């Protein structure tokens, strides 16, 4: 049995015993008074008060917290503020006093209070009616960085404006078992009738991953702040990918593109070294004609050149080596390091290839390839299976950088010869 479950059972048993003890002492007090056992009744009454105090201290707070959680999960279309609860308490006191005394002034005050509640409810519902929301997120969002989001609200009402409207996005976090959370986007103080109002806000996403916007929640505390009324708007689902943020590399990794990964391609290209001589063809550039060879052969001969040196690096992220005991923070640090390596080598104008476990991509360079690799890293998840052997990793002929969770001394010699190993 887990410790948390054991504590829950222990708390439930203690709460039950306290409630049974209080009921028993109250019953003993009633029976003692019925049979004129005043001393026993006094002792039982004191004991029952002690049980009541213990129940108030140990039983009621957890029940209150559980009730708040249950109410929050219901996602009711309204909630009562602290000022609203105070107003309702005063309303109940005034109603009780008016009923007991029959004072007309108290009845008048009670009717004014009830009218204020009705006006607050009606004005809030009118403010939320006929509103449409649009949100435009940037194409590329990095974790931990501010992203500009354009939020627009269109008020389709013909006469009434909308005042104090809070816009929240309902977002499904796919990496947390479809957990739904609300994110505050913008607060609009005043939206005129038949008008569209926009706000540019900065949003910060702390974690990488795939987020799905399923709709928006509009809420207002207008006019008195007694209630927060809500209205849910459903829209088509919008996927947001939050990239891991690349960080600057250390000095030892900064020298890698100079020391390794550079090979001269023995193929035709647009370089400067001579590759071969051949007969002229109609699509050839006239500047490549070798006139000396043409004079000797008495036909047009052109020069072919080798391609410029290729600078390629293959980044292998060995996610399968992360066993069940691998801490999530360690895994996130490895994802960030892989993103930093990709961004660094692409900035050095190298061709980069990313392999995630058994999923391998192709070589590429430039911003588009960078964002494609970061997108793959953004959705990679901590493996649930056991650690796998490194022998299954396939390396090509190019230089590779291996990010692995495997312990030191377990890397095969073949991999040491073909790659630069980084233990995370």
mmCIF file of C-alpha atoms in Angstrom:
data_model
loop_
_atom_site.group_PDB
_atom_site.id
_atom_site.type_symbol
_atom_site.label_atom_id
_atom_site.label_comp_id
_atom_site.label_asym_id
_atom_site.label_seq_id
_atom_site.Cartn_x
_atom_site.Cartn_y
_atom_site.Cartn_z
ATOM 1 C CA UNK A 1 0.000 0.000 0.000
ATOM 2 C CA UNK A 2 1.336 3.406 -0.912
ATOM 3 C CA UNK A 3 2.041 5.906 1.905
ATOM 4 C CA UNK A 4 -0.388 8.414 0.424
ATOM 5 C CA UNK A 5 -3.174 5.848 0.345
ATOM 6 C CA UNK A 6 -2.345 4.794 3.903
ATOM 7 C CA UNK A 7 -2.599 8.397 5.100
ATOM 8 C CA UNK A 8 -5.948 8.781 3.362
ATOM 9 C CA UNK A 9 -7.340 5.672 5.036
ATOM 10 C CA UNK A 10 -5.971 6.746 8.425
ATOM 11 C CA UNK A 11 -7.546 10.179 8.077
ATOM 12 C CA UNK A 12 -10.885 8.640 7.087
ATOM 13 C CA UNK A 13 -10.858 6.290 10.091
ATOM 14 C CA UNK A 14 -9.974 9.095 12.531
ATOM 15 C CA UNK A 15 -12.696 11.325 11.075
ATOM 16 C CA UNK A 16 -15.261 8.544 11.419
ATOM 17 C CA UNK A 17 -14.249 7.891 15.033
ATOM 18 C CA UNK A 18 -14.489 11.602 15.888
ATOM 19 C CA UNK A 19 -17.961 11.877 14.370
ATOM 20 C CA UNK A 20 -19.148 8.688 16.122
ATOM 21 C CA UNK A 21 -17.651 9.927 19.390
ATOM 22 C CA UNK A 22 -19.444 13.267 19.103
ATOM 23 C CA UNK A 23 -22.763 11.573 18.326
ATOM 24 C CA UNK A 24 -22.276 9.150 21.242
ATOM 25 C CA UNK A 25 -21.506 11.961 23.726
ATOM 26 C CA UNK A 26 -24.524 13.922 22.521
ATOM 27 C CA UNK A 27 -26.722 10.832 22.996
ATOM 28 C CA UNK A 28 -25.301 10.230 26.480
ATOM 29 C CA UNK A 29 -25.998 13.875 27.387
ATOM 30 C CA UNK A 30 -29.634 13.585 26.266
ATOM 31 C CA UNK A 31 -30.175 10.305 28.180
ATOM 32 C CA UNK A 32 -28.519 11.624 31.346
ATOM 33 C CA UNK A 33 -30.757 14.717 31.370
ATOM 34 C CA UNK A 34 -33.804 12.491 30.794
ATOM 35 C CA UNK A 35 -32.967 10.408 33.889
ATOM 36 C CA UNK A 36 -31.817 13.439 35.972
ATOM 37 C CA UNK A 37 -28.170 12.387 36.053
ATOM 38 C CA UNK A 38 -26.893 15.950 36.007
ATOM 39 C CA UNK A 39 -23.259 15.179 36.760
ATOM 40 C CA UNK A 40 -23.056 12.627 33.952
ATOM 41 C CA UNK A 41 -24.848 15.031 31.611
ATOM 42 C CA UNK A 42 -22.326 17.793 32.402
ATOM 43 C CA UNK A 43 -19.350 15.534 31.736
ATOM 44 C CA UNK A 44 -20.888 14.164 28.530
ATOM 45 C CA UNK A 45 -21.688 17.696 27.300
ATOM 46 C CA UNK A 46 -18.106 18.808 27.871
ATOM 47 C CA UNK A 47 -16.838 15.705 26.042
ATOM 48 C CA UNK A 48 -19.220 16.342 23.144
ATOM 49 C CA UNK A 49 -17.938 19.933 22.879
ATOM 50 C CA UNK A 50 -14.382 18.597 22.773
ATOM 51 C CA UNK A 51 -15.367 16.216 19.959
ATOM 52 C CA UNK A 52 -17.036 19.101 18.097
ATOM 53 C CA UNK A 53 -13.828 21.176 18.378
ATOM 54 C CA UNK A 54 -11.739 18.259 17.066
ATOM 55 C CA UNK A 55 -14.162 17.782 14.175
ATOM 56 C CA UNK A 56 -13.932 21.477 13.291
ATOM 57 C CA UNK A 57 -10.122 21.324 13.372
ATOM 58 C CA UNK A 58 -9.410 17.985 11.676
ATOM 59 C CA UNK A 59 -12.507 16.971 9.676
ATOM 60 C CA UNK A 60 -14.096 20.090 8.226
ATOM 61 C CA UNK A 61 -11.023 21.654 6.475
ATOM 62 C CA UNK A 62 -10.307 18.564 4.298
ATOM 63 C CA UNK A 63 -14.005 18.286 3.494
ATOM 64 C CA UNK A 64 -14.067 21.969 2.533
ATOM 65 C CA UNK A 65 -11.024 21.558 0.274
ATOM 66 C CA UNK A 66 -12.556 18.481 -1.355
ATOM 67 C CA UNK A 67 -15.809 20.356 -1.918
ATOM 68 C CA UNK A 68 -13.922 23.224 -3.577
ATOM 69 C CA UNK A 69 -12.121 20.771 -5.859
ATOM 70 C CA UNK A 70 -15.385 19.064 -6.792
ATOM 71 C CA UNK A 71 -17.064 22.401 -7.516
ATOM 72 C CA UNK A 72 -14.086 23.445 -9.647
ATOM 73 C CA UNK A 73 -14.287 20.228 -11.679
ATOM 74 C CA UNK A 74 -17.980 20.851 -12.347
ATOM 75 C CA UNK A 75 -16.973 24.023 -14.219
ATOM 76 C CA UNK A 76 -20.174 25.857 -13.329
ATOM 77 C CA UNK A 77 -21.173 28.877 -15.449
ATOM 78 C CA UNK A 78 -20.764 31.172 -12.431
ATOM 79 C CA UNK A 79 -18.810 31.553 -9.208
ATOM 80 C CA UNK A 80 -19.441 33.727 -6.162
ATOM 81 C CA UNK A 81 -16.717 36.109 -5.081
ATOM 82 C CA UNK A 82 -15.773 36.891 -1.487
ATOM 83 C CA UNK A 83 -17.737 40.138 -1.711
ATOM 84 C CA UNK A 84 -20.688 38.186 -3.067
ATOM 85 C CA UNK A 85 -20.674 35.775 -0.113
ATOM 86 C CA UNK A 86 -20.539 38.725 2.283
ATOM 87 C CA UNK A 87 -23.449 40.379 0.467
ATOM 88 C CA UNK A 88 -25.499 37.162 0.622
ATOM 89 C CA UNK A 89 -24.749 36.810 4.350
ATOM 90 C CA UNK A 90 -25.968 40.374 4.961
ATOM 91 C CA UNK A 91 -29.035 39.625 2.821
ATOM 92 C CA UNK A 92 -29.867 36.582 4.969
ATOM 93 C CA UNK A 93 -29.451 38.580 8.176
ATOM 94 C CA UNK A 94 -31.715 41.367 6.852
ATOM 95 C CA UNK A 95 -34.318 38.814 5.726
ATOM 96 C CA UNK A 96 -34.261 37.108 9.149
ATOM 97 C CA UNK A 97 -34.569 40.458 10.959
ATOM 98 C CA UNK A 98 -37.384 41.617 8.666
ATOM 99 C CA UNK A 99 -39.315 38.386 9.205
ATOM 100 C CA UNK A 100 -38.973 38.552 12.987
ATOM 101 C CA UNK A 101 -39.690 42.264 13.485
ATOM 102 C CA UNK A 102 -42.067 43.007 10.609
ATOM 103 C CA UNK A 103 -40.288 46.323 10.048
ATOM 104 C CA UNK A 104 -41.217 47.804 6.671
ATOM 105 C CA UNK A 105 -37.829 49.530 6.338
ATOM 106 C CA UNK A 106 -36.055 46.183 6.656
ATOM 107 C CA UNK A 107 -38.370 44.711 4.021
ATOM 108 C CA UNK A 108 -37.517 47.646 1.750
ATOM 109 C CA UNK A 109 -33.788 47.097 2.295
ATOM 110 C CA UNK A 110 -34.254 43.390 1.599
ATOM 111 C CA UNK A 111 -36.053 44.121 -1.677
ATOM 112 C CA UNK A 112 -33.262 46.510 -2.729
ATOM 113 C CA UNK A 113 -30.640 43.818 -2.011
ATOM 114 C CA UNK A 114 -32.568 41.225 -4.029
ATOM 115 C CA UNK A 115 -32.929 43.709 -6.895
ATOM 116 C CA UNK A 116 -29.166 44.336 -6.813
ATOM 117 C CA UNK A 117 -28.529 40.593 -7.136
ATOM 118 C CA UNK A 118 -30.927 40.349 -10.073
ATOM 119 C CA UNK A 119 -29.358 43.385 -11.799
ATOM 120 C CA UNK A 120 -25.864 41.943 -11.292
ATOM 121 C CA UNK A 121 -26.921 38.628 -12.833
ATOM 122 C CA UNK A 122 -28.805 40.183 -15.766
ATOM 123 C CA UNK A 123 -26.109 42.767 -16.599
ATOM 124 C CA UNK A 124 -23.409 40.086 -16.560
ATOM 125 C CA UNK A 125 -25.376 37.816 -18.887
ATOM 126 C CA UNK A 126 -26.020 40.684 -21.308
ATOM 127 C CA UNK A 127 -22.333 41.629 -21.306
ATOM 128 C CA UNK A 128 -21.337 38.084 -22.302
ATOM 129 C CA UNK A 129 -23.962 37.650 -25.005
ATOM 130 C CA UNK A 130 -23.149 37.815 -28.749
ATOM 131 C CA UNK A 131 -19.373 37.902 -28.376
ATOM 132 C CA UNK A 132 -16.947 36.198 -30.766
ATOM 133 C CA UNK A 133 -13.270 35.565 -30.005
ATOM 134 C CA UNK A 134 -10.281 35.001 -32.269
ATOM 135 C CA UNK A 135 -6.701 34.366 -31.195
ATOM 136 C CA UNK A 136 -3.679 34.258 -33.488
ATOM 137 C CA UNK A 137 -0.597 32.492 -32.156
ATOM 138 C CA UNK A 138 2.865 32.848 -33.750
ATOM 139 C CA UNK A 139 4.142 30.062 -35.998
ATOM 140 C CA UNK A 140 7.203 29.369 -33.851
ATOM 141 C CA UNK A 141 7.057 29.399 -30.048
ATOM 142 C CA UNK A 142 9.990 28.548 -27.785
ATOM 143 C CA UNK A 143 9.648 27.367 -24.205
ATOM 144 C CA UNK A 144 10.503 30.046 -21.677
ATOM 145 C CA UNK A 145 10.295 32.906 -24.176
ATOM 146 C CA UNK A 146 7.517 35.468 -24.574
ATOM 147 C CA UNK A 147 5.360 34.902 -27.639
ATOM 148 C CA UNK A 148 3.117 37.666 -29.034
ATOM 149 C CA UNK A 149 -0.532 36.592 -29.278
ATOM 150 C CA UNK A 150 -3.170 38.693 -31.036
ATOM 151 C CA UNK A 151 -6.583 38.416 -29.324
ATOM 152 C CA UNK A 152 -9.652 39.938 -30.952
ATOM 153 C CA UNK A 153 -13.212 40.144 -29.604
ATOM 154 C CA UNK A 154 -16.157 41.074 -31.821
ATOM 155 C CA UNK A 155 -19.288 42.435 -30.121
ATOM 156 C CA UNK A 156 -22.279 41.632 -32.342
ATOM 157 C CA UNK A 157 -24.875 43.270 -30.052
ATOM 158 C CA UNK A 158 -26.765 46.133 -31.653
ATOM 159 C CA UNK A 159 -27.093 48.403 -28.604
ATOM 160 C CA UNK A 160 -25.360 47.131 -25.484
ATOM 161 C CA UNK A 161 -21.594 47.309 -25.016
ATOM 162 C CA UNK A 162 -19.627 44.684 -23.103
ATOM 163 C CA UNK A 163 -17.646 45.783 -20.064
ATOM 164 C CA UNK A 164 -14.806 44.049 -18.190
ATOM 165 C CA UNK A 165 -14.515 40.872 -20.284
ATOM 166 C CA UNK A 166 -11.799 38.348 -19.404
ATOM 167 C CA UNK A 167 -10.758 35.983 -22.205
ATOM 168 C CA UNK A 168 -9.280 32.590 -21.283
ATOM 169 C CA UNK A 169 -8.172 29.775 -23.602
ATOM 170 C CA UNK A 170 -9.013 26.169 -22.842
ATOM 171 C CA UNK A 171 -5.886 24.175 -23.638
ATOM 172 C CA UNK A 172 -5.321 20.413 -23.640
ATOM 173 C CA UNK A 173 -1.778 19.502 -22.599
ATOM 174 C CA UNK A 174 -1.165 16.264 -24.498
ATOM 175 C CA UNK A 175 2.015 15.409 -22.548
ATOM 176 C CA UNK A 176 0.077 15.336 -19.252
ATOM 177 C CA UNK A 177 -2.579 12.746 -20.118
ATOM 178 C CA UNK A 178 -4.954 15.170 -21.807
ATOM 179 C CA UNK A 179 -4.990 17.568 -18.884
ATOM 180 C CA UNK A 180 -7.200 20.589 -19.538
ATOM 181 C CA UNK A 181 -6.026 23.928 -18.229
ATOM 182 C CA UNK A 182 -7.172 27.510 -18.632
ATOM 183 C CA UNK A 183 -4.757 30.219 -19.714
ATOM 184 C CA UNK A 184 -5.644 33.887 -19.333
ATOM 185 C CA UNK A 185 -5.152 35.687 -22.637
ATOM 186 C CA UNK A 186 -6.487 39.225 -22.305
ATOM 187 C CA UNK A 187 -8.825 41.516 -20.369
ATOM 188 C CA UNK A 188 -11.018 43.938 -22.332
ATOM 189 C CA UNK A 189 -12.279 46.868 -20.287
ATOM 190 C CA UNK A 190 -14.796 48.163 -22.829
ATOM 191 C CA UNK A 191 -16.082 46.669 -26.097
ATOM 192 C CA UNK A 192 -18.536 48.951 -27.928
ATOM 193 C CA UNK A 193 -21.600 47.580 -29.661
ATOM 194 C CA UNK A 194 -21.058 46.423 -33.260
ATOM 195 C CA UNK A 195 -17.304 46.833 -32.870
ATOM 196 C CA UNK A 196 -14.172 44.702 -32.917
ATOM 197 C CA UNK A 197 -11.415 45.244 -30.351
ATOM 198 C CA UNK A 198 -7.918 43.727 -30.514
ATOM 199 C CA UNK A 199 -5.143 43.308 -27.991
ATOM 200 C CA UNK A 200 -1.574 42.175 -28.487
ATOM 201 C CA UNK A 201 -0.455 40.270 -25.391
ATOM 202 C CA UNK A 202 2.697 38.389 -24.448
ATOM 203 C CA UNK A 203 2.317 34.751 -23.470
ATOM 204 C CA UNK A 204 5.041 32.635 -21.897
ATOM 205 C CA UNK A 205 4.917 28.846 -22.210
ATOM 206 C CA UNK A 206 7.153 27.289 -19.570
ATOM 207 C CA UNK A 207 7.349 23.762 -21.025
ATOM 208 C CA UNK A 208 7.836 22.309 -24.470
ATOM 209 C CA UNK A 209 5.185 20.076 -25.972
ATOM 210 C CA UNK A 210 2.022 19.912 -28.018
ATOM 211 C CA UNK A 211 -0.866 22.091 -26.886
ATOM 212 C CA UNK A 212 -4.362 21.971 -28.366
ATOM 213 C CA UNK A 213 -6.671 24.978 -28.023
ATOM 214 C CA UNK A 214 -10.241 23.651 -27.869
ATOM 215 C CA UNK A 215 -12.124 26.871 -27.147
ATOM 216 C CA UNK A 216 -12.388 30.023 -25.096
ATOM 217 C CA UNK A 217 -14.036 31.023 -21.828
ATOM 218 C CA UNK A 218 -15.458 34.520 -21.446
ATOM 219 C CA UNK A 219 -16.117 35.787 -17.934
ATOM 220 C CA UNK A 220 -17.077 39.059 -16.271
ATOM 221 C CA UNK A 221 -17.630 40.451 -12.768
ATOM 222 C CA UNK A 222 -19.583 43.429 -14.063
ATOM 223 C CA UNK A 223 -21.299 45.388 -12.539
ATOM 224 C CA UNK A 224 -20.885 44.849 -8.771
ATOM 225 C CA UNK A 225 -18.349 42.045 -8.532
ATOM 226 C CA UNK A 226 -20.708 39.708 -6.648
ATOM 227 C CA UNK A 227 -20.506 36.962 -9.298
ATOM 228 C CA UNK A 228 -18.096 35.886 -11.998
ATOM 229 C CA UNK A 229 -20.339 34.770 -14.818
ATOM 230 C CA UNK A 230 -18.851 32.570 -17.553
ATOM 231 C CA UNK A 231 -19.690 31.697 -21.112
ATOM 232 C CA UNK A 232 -17.927 28.964 -23.051
ATOM 233 C CA UNK A 233 -17.156 29.306 -26.744
ATOM 234 C CA UNK A 234 -16.221 26.251 -28.756
ATOM 235 C CA UNK A 235 -13.976 26.596 -31.791
ATOM 236 C CA UNK A 236 -12.136 24.258 -34.104
ATOM 237 C CA UNK A 237 -9.102 22.744 -32.437
ATOM 238 C CA UNK A 238 -5.828 24.562 -33.016
ATOM 239 C CA UNK A 239 -2.505 22.809 -32.426
ATOM 240 C CA UNK A 240 0.354 24.758 -30.877
ATOM 241 C CA UNK A 241 3.872 23.324 -30.800
ATOM 242 C CA UNK A 242 6.195 24.766 -28.169
ATOM 243 C CA UNK A 243 9.820 24.152 -29.161
ATOM 244 C CA UNK A 244 12.568 23.445 -26.659
ATOM 245 C CA UNK A 245 14.700 26.538 -26.271
ATOM 246 C CA UNK A 246 18.252 26.222 -27.706
ATOM 247 C CA UNK A 247 21.000 27.418 -25.377
ATOM 248 C CA UNK A 248 24.586 28.490 -26.140
ATOM 249 C CA UNK A 249 27.034 25.568 -26.220
ATOM 250 C CA UNK A 250 30.223 25.149 -24.252
ATOM 251 C CA UNK A 251 33.644 25.836 -25.717
ATOM 252 C CA UNK A 252 34.462 22.169 -26.228
ATOM 253 C CA UNK A 253 31.320 21.605 -28.335
ATOM 254 C CA UNK A 254 31.730 24.902 -30.118
ATOM 255 C CA UNK A 255 34.859 23.582 -31.870
ATOM 256 C CA UNK A 256 33.231 20.419 -33.214
ATOM 257 C CA UNK A 257 32.202 21.776 -36.663
ATOM 258 C CA UNK A 258 35.813 22.850 -37.283
ATOM 259 C CA UNK A 259 37.458 19.624 -36.201
ATOM 260 C CA UNK A 260 35.097 17.044 -37.640
ATOM 261 C CA UNK A 261 32.309 16.511 -40.077
ATOM 262 C CA UNK A 262 34.144 18.048 -43.038
ATOM 263 C CA UNK A 263 34.654 15.828 -46.072
ATOM 264 C CA UNK A 264 35.398 16.711 -49.658
ATOM 265 C CA UNK A 265 32.827 15.232 -51.971
ATOM 266 C CA UNK A 266 34.322 13.310 -54.910
ATOM 267 C CA UNK A 267 31.505 14.227 -57.249
ATOM 268 C CA UNK A 268 30.643 16.880 -59.796
ATOM 269 C CA UNK A 269 29.627 20.219 -58.424
ATOM 270 C CA UNK A 270 30.307 23.929 -58.297
ATOM 271 C CA UNK A 271 33.679 23.856 -56.558
ATOM 272 C CA UNK A 272 37.098 25.012 -57.735
ATOM 273 C CA UNK A 273 39.121 21.754 -57.951
ATOM 274 C CA UNK A 274 39.274 19.963 -61.330
ATOM 275 C CA UNK A 275 37.235 16.766 -61.438
ATOM 276 C CA UNK A 276 37.525 15.649 -65.101
ATOM 277 C CA UNK A 277 37.461 16.705 -68.798
ATOM 278 C CA UNK A 278 34.657 15.723 -71.161
ATOM 279 C CA UNK A 279 33.017 16.675 -74.446
ATOM 280 C CA UNK A 280 30.949 19.806 -74.620
ATOM 281 C CA UNK A 281 27.155 19.473 -74.338
ATOM 282 C CA UNK A 282 24.553 22.097 -75.324
ATOM 283 C CA UNK A 283 23.600 22.953 -71.701
ATOM 284 C CA UNK A 284 27.216 23.510 -70.541
ATOM 285 C CA UNK A 285 28.504 26.924 -69.543
ATOM 286 C CA UNK A 286 30.827 28.408 -72.181
ATOM 287 C CA UNK A 287 33.125 29.679 -69.435
ATOM 288 C CA UNK A 288 34.043 26.080 -68.562
ATOM 289 C CA UNK A 289 35.489 25.321 -72.022
ATOM 290 C CA UNK A 290 39.157 24.266 -71.834
ATOM 291 C CA UNK A 291 40.579 25.879 -75.000
ATOM 292 C CA UNK A 292 43.931 24.131 -74.810
ATOM 293 C CA UNK A 293 42.275 20.705 -74.612
ATOM 294 C CA UNK A 294 39.864 21.779 -77.347
ATOM 295 C CA UNK A 295 42.792 22.678 -79.661
ATOM 296 C CA UNK A 296 44.476 19.345 -79.062
ATOM 297 C CA UNK A 297 41.307 17.273 -79.497
ATOM 298 C CA UNK A 298 39.874 19.507 -82.266
ATOM 299 C CA UNK A 299 36.475 19.437 -80.551
ATOM 300 C CA UNK A 300 34.975 21.376 -77.676
ATOM 301 C CA UNK A 301 36.164 20.093 -74.292
ATOM 302 C CA UNK A 302 34.794 21.403 -70.960
ATOM 303 C CA UNK A 303 36.136 21.154 -67.429
ATOM 304 C CA UNK A 304 34.179 19.590 -64.565
ATOM 305 C CA UNK A 305 34.840 20.565 -60.960
ATOM 306 C CA UNK A 306 34.337 18.808 -57.647
ATOM 307 C CA UNK A 307 31.631 19.971 -55.289
ATOM 308 C CA UNK A 308 32.515 22.097 -52.319
ATOM 309 C CA UNK A 309 33.414 20.239 -49.135
ATOM 310 C CA UNK A 310 30.439 18.859 -47.290
ATOM 311 C CA UNK A 311 29.974 19.643 -43.637
ATOM 312 C CA UNK A 312 27.577 17.145 -42.197
ATOM 313 C CA UNK A 313 26.790 16.025 -38.682
ATOM 314 C CA UNK A 314 24.441 13.312 -37.518
ATOM 315 C CA UNK A 315 22.885 13.912 -34.077
ATOM 316 C CA UNK A 316 21.632 10.712 -32.471
ATOM 317 C CA UNK A 317 19.395 11.114 -29.423
ATOM 318 C CA UNK A 318 19.380 7.731 -27.704
ATOM 319 C CA UNK A 319 16.067 8.099 -25.880
ATOM 320 C CA UNK A 320 15.737 4.330 -25.472
ATOM 321 C CA UNK A 321 18.673 4.320 -23.024
ATOM 322 C CA UNK A 322 16.608 6.355 -20.553
ATOM 323 C CA UNK A 323 15.329 3.695 -18.184
ATOM 324 C CA UNK A 324 12.288 3.933 -15.914
ATOM 325 C CA UNK A 325 14.360 5.488 -13.121
ATOM 326 C CA UNK A 326 15.474 8.326 -15.411
ATOM 327 C CA UNK A 327 14.355 11.615 -13.876
ATOM 328 C CA UNK A 328 12.126 13.814 -16.092
ATOM 329 C CA UNK A 329 14.361 16.833 -15.473
ATOM 330 C CA UNK A 330 17.342 14.856 -16.770
ATOM 331 C CA UNK A 331 15.388 13.938 -19.878
ATOM 332 C CA UNK A 332 14.350 17.559 -20.449
ATOM 333 C CA UNK A 333 17.973 18.652 -20.086
ATOM 334 C CA UNK A 334 18.936 16.171 -22.809
ATOM 335 C CA UNK A 335 16.170 17.469 -25.095
ATOM 336 C CA UNK A 336 17.407 21.017 -24.586
ATOM 337 C CA UNK A 337 20.981 19.954 -25.356
ATOM 338 C CA UNK A 338 19.872 18.262 -28.587
ATOM 339 C CA UNK A 339 18.016 21.418 -29.625
ATOM 340 C CA UNK A 340 21.089 23.512 -28.851
ATOM 341 C CA UNK A 341 23.325 21.254 -30.957
ATOM 342 C CA UNK A 342 20.972 21.392 -33.925
ATOM 343 C CA UNK A 343 20.654 25.179 -33.757
ATOM 344 C CA UNK A 344 24.428 25.590 -33.419
ATOM 345 C CA UNK A 345 25.388 23.392 -36.373
ATOM 346 C CA UNK A 346 22.712 24.854 -38.642
ATOM 347 C CA UNK A 347 23.964 28.303 -37.726
ATOM 348 C CA UNK A 348 27.423 27.075 -38.799
ATOM 349 C CA UNK A 349 25.844 26.243 -42.192
ATOM 350 C CA UNK A 350 26.239 22.522 -41.779
ATOM 351 C CA UNK A 351 23.854 19.840 -42.927
ATOM 352 C CA UNK A 352 22.237 18.239 -39.880
ATOM 353 C CA UNK A 353 20.433 14.969 -39.455
ATOM 354 C CA UNK A 354 18.455 14.092 -36.318
ATOM 355 C CA UNK A 355 17.727 10.562 -35.136
ATOM 356 C CA UNK A 356 15.319 10.065 -32.226
ATOM 357 C CA UNK A 357 15.580 6.486 -31.058
ATOM 358 C CA UNK A 358 14.589 4.376 -34.051
ATOM 359 C CA UNK A 359 13.097 7.327 -35.971
ATOM 360 C CA UNK A 360 15.615 8.923 -38.297
ATOM 361 C CA UNK A 361 15.244 11.969 -40.501
ATOM 362 C CA UNK A 362 17.197 13.256 -43.488
ATOM 363 C CA UNK A 363 19.959 15.806 -43.829
ATOM 364 C CA UNK A 364 19.046 19.419 -44.195
ATOM 365 C CA UNK A 365 20.018 22.966 -43.358
ATOM 366 C CA UNK A 366 18.445 26.347 -42.983
ATOM 367 C CA UNK A 367 15.607 27.643 -40.785
ATOM 368 C CA UNK A 368 12.969 25.283 -42.182
ATOM 369 C CA UNK A 369 15.023 22.215 -41.311
ATOM 370 C CA UNK A 370 15.784 23.691 -37.878
ATOM 371 C CA UNK A 371 12.092 24.148 -37.083
ATOM 372 C CA UNK A 372 11.308 20.649 -38.391
ATOM 373 C CA UNK A 373 13.884 19.142 -36.016
ATOM 374 C CA UNK A 374 12.721 21.273 -33.099
ATOM 375 C CA UNK A 375 9.155 20.182 -33.779
ATOM 376 C CA UNK A 376 10.196 16.545 -33.445
ATOM 377 C CA UNK A 377 12.042 17.312 -30.221
ATOM 378 C CA UNK A 378 9.047 19.239 -28.872
ATOM 379 C CA UNK A 379 6.791 16.171 -28.901
ATOM 380 C CA UNK A 380 9.299 13.489 -27.870
ATOM 381 C CA UNK A 381 8.246 11.814 -24.624
ATOM 382 C CA UNK A 382 10.014 9.986 -21.838
ATOM 383 C CA UNK A 383 10.109 6.273 -22.759
ATOM 384 C CA UNK A 384 8.151 3.879 -20.580
ATOM 385 C CA UNK A 385 10.026 0.686 -21.449
ATOM 386 C CA UNK A 386 13.344 -0.576 -20.162
ATOM 387 C CA UNK A 387 16.811 0.380 -21.357
ATOM 388 C CA UNK A 388 17.812 -0.981 -24.769
ATOM 389 C CA UNK A 389 21.158 -1.981 -26.156
ATOM 390 C CA UNK A 390 23.244 0.599 -28.021
ATOM 391 C CA UNK A 391 24.172 -1.992 -30.632
ATOM 392 C CA UNK A 392 20.829 -1.370 -32.340
ATOM 393 C CA UNK A 393 21.781 2.215 -33.207
ATOM 394 C CA UNK A 394 22.608 2.610 -36.893
ATOM 395 C CA UNK A 395 25.243 5.176 -37.883
ATOM 396 C CA UNK A 396 25.957 6.298 -41.419
ATOM 397 C CA UNK A 397 29.305 7.202 -42.872
ATOM 398 C CA UNK A 398 29.111 10.781 -41.644
ATOM 399 C CA UNK A 399 30.223 12.122 -38.296
ATOM 400 C CA UNK A 400 27.765 11.568 -35.430
ATOM 401 C CA UNK A 401 27.174 13.034 -32.007
ATOM 402 C CA UNK A 402 25.516 10.600 -29.614
ATOM 403 C CA UNK A 403 23.410 11.829 -26.688
ATOM 404 C CA UNK A 404 22.877 8.900 -24.372
ATOM 405 C CA UNK A 405 21.758 8.102 -20.842
ATOM 406 C CA UNK A 406 23.828 4.921 -20.773
ATOM 407 C CA UNK A 407 26.381 4.676 -17.930
ATOM 408 C CA UNK A 408 30.064 5.261 -18.587
ATOM 409 C CA UNK A 409 31.899 2.171 -19.754
ATOM 410 C CA UNK A 410 28.895 0.620 -21.516
ATOM 411 C CA UNK A 411 29.397 2.270 -24.922
ATOM 412 C CA UNK A 412 30.570 -0.248 -27.585
ATOM 413 C CA UNK A 413 33.935 0.437 -29.220
ATOM 414 C CA UNK A 414 32.291 0.689 -32.638
ATOM 415 C CA UNK A 415 30.228 3.645 -31.487
ATOM 416 C CA UNK A 416 33.227 5.317 -29.859
ATOM 417 C CA UNK A 417 35.070 5.203 -33.186
ATOM 418 C CA UNK A 418 32.168 6.615 -35.177
ATOM 419 C CA UNK A 419 30.834 9.337 -32.912
ATOM 420 C CA UNK A 420 31.419 11.878 -30.206
ATOM 421 C CA UNK A 421 29.577 10.533 -27.136
ATOM 422 C CA UNK A 422 27.899 12.906 -24.670
ATOM 423 C CA UNK A 423 26.638 11.333 -21.445
ATOM 424 C CA UNK A 424 23.614 13.222 -20.170
#
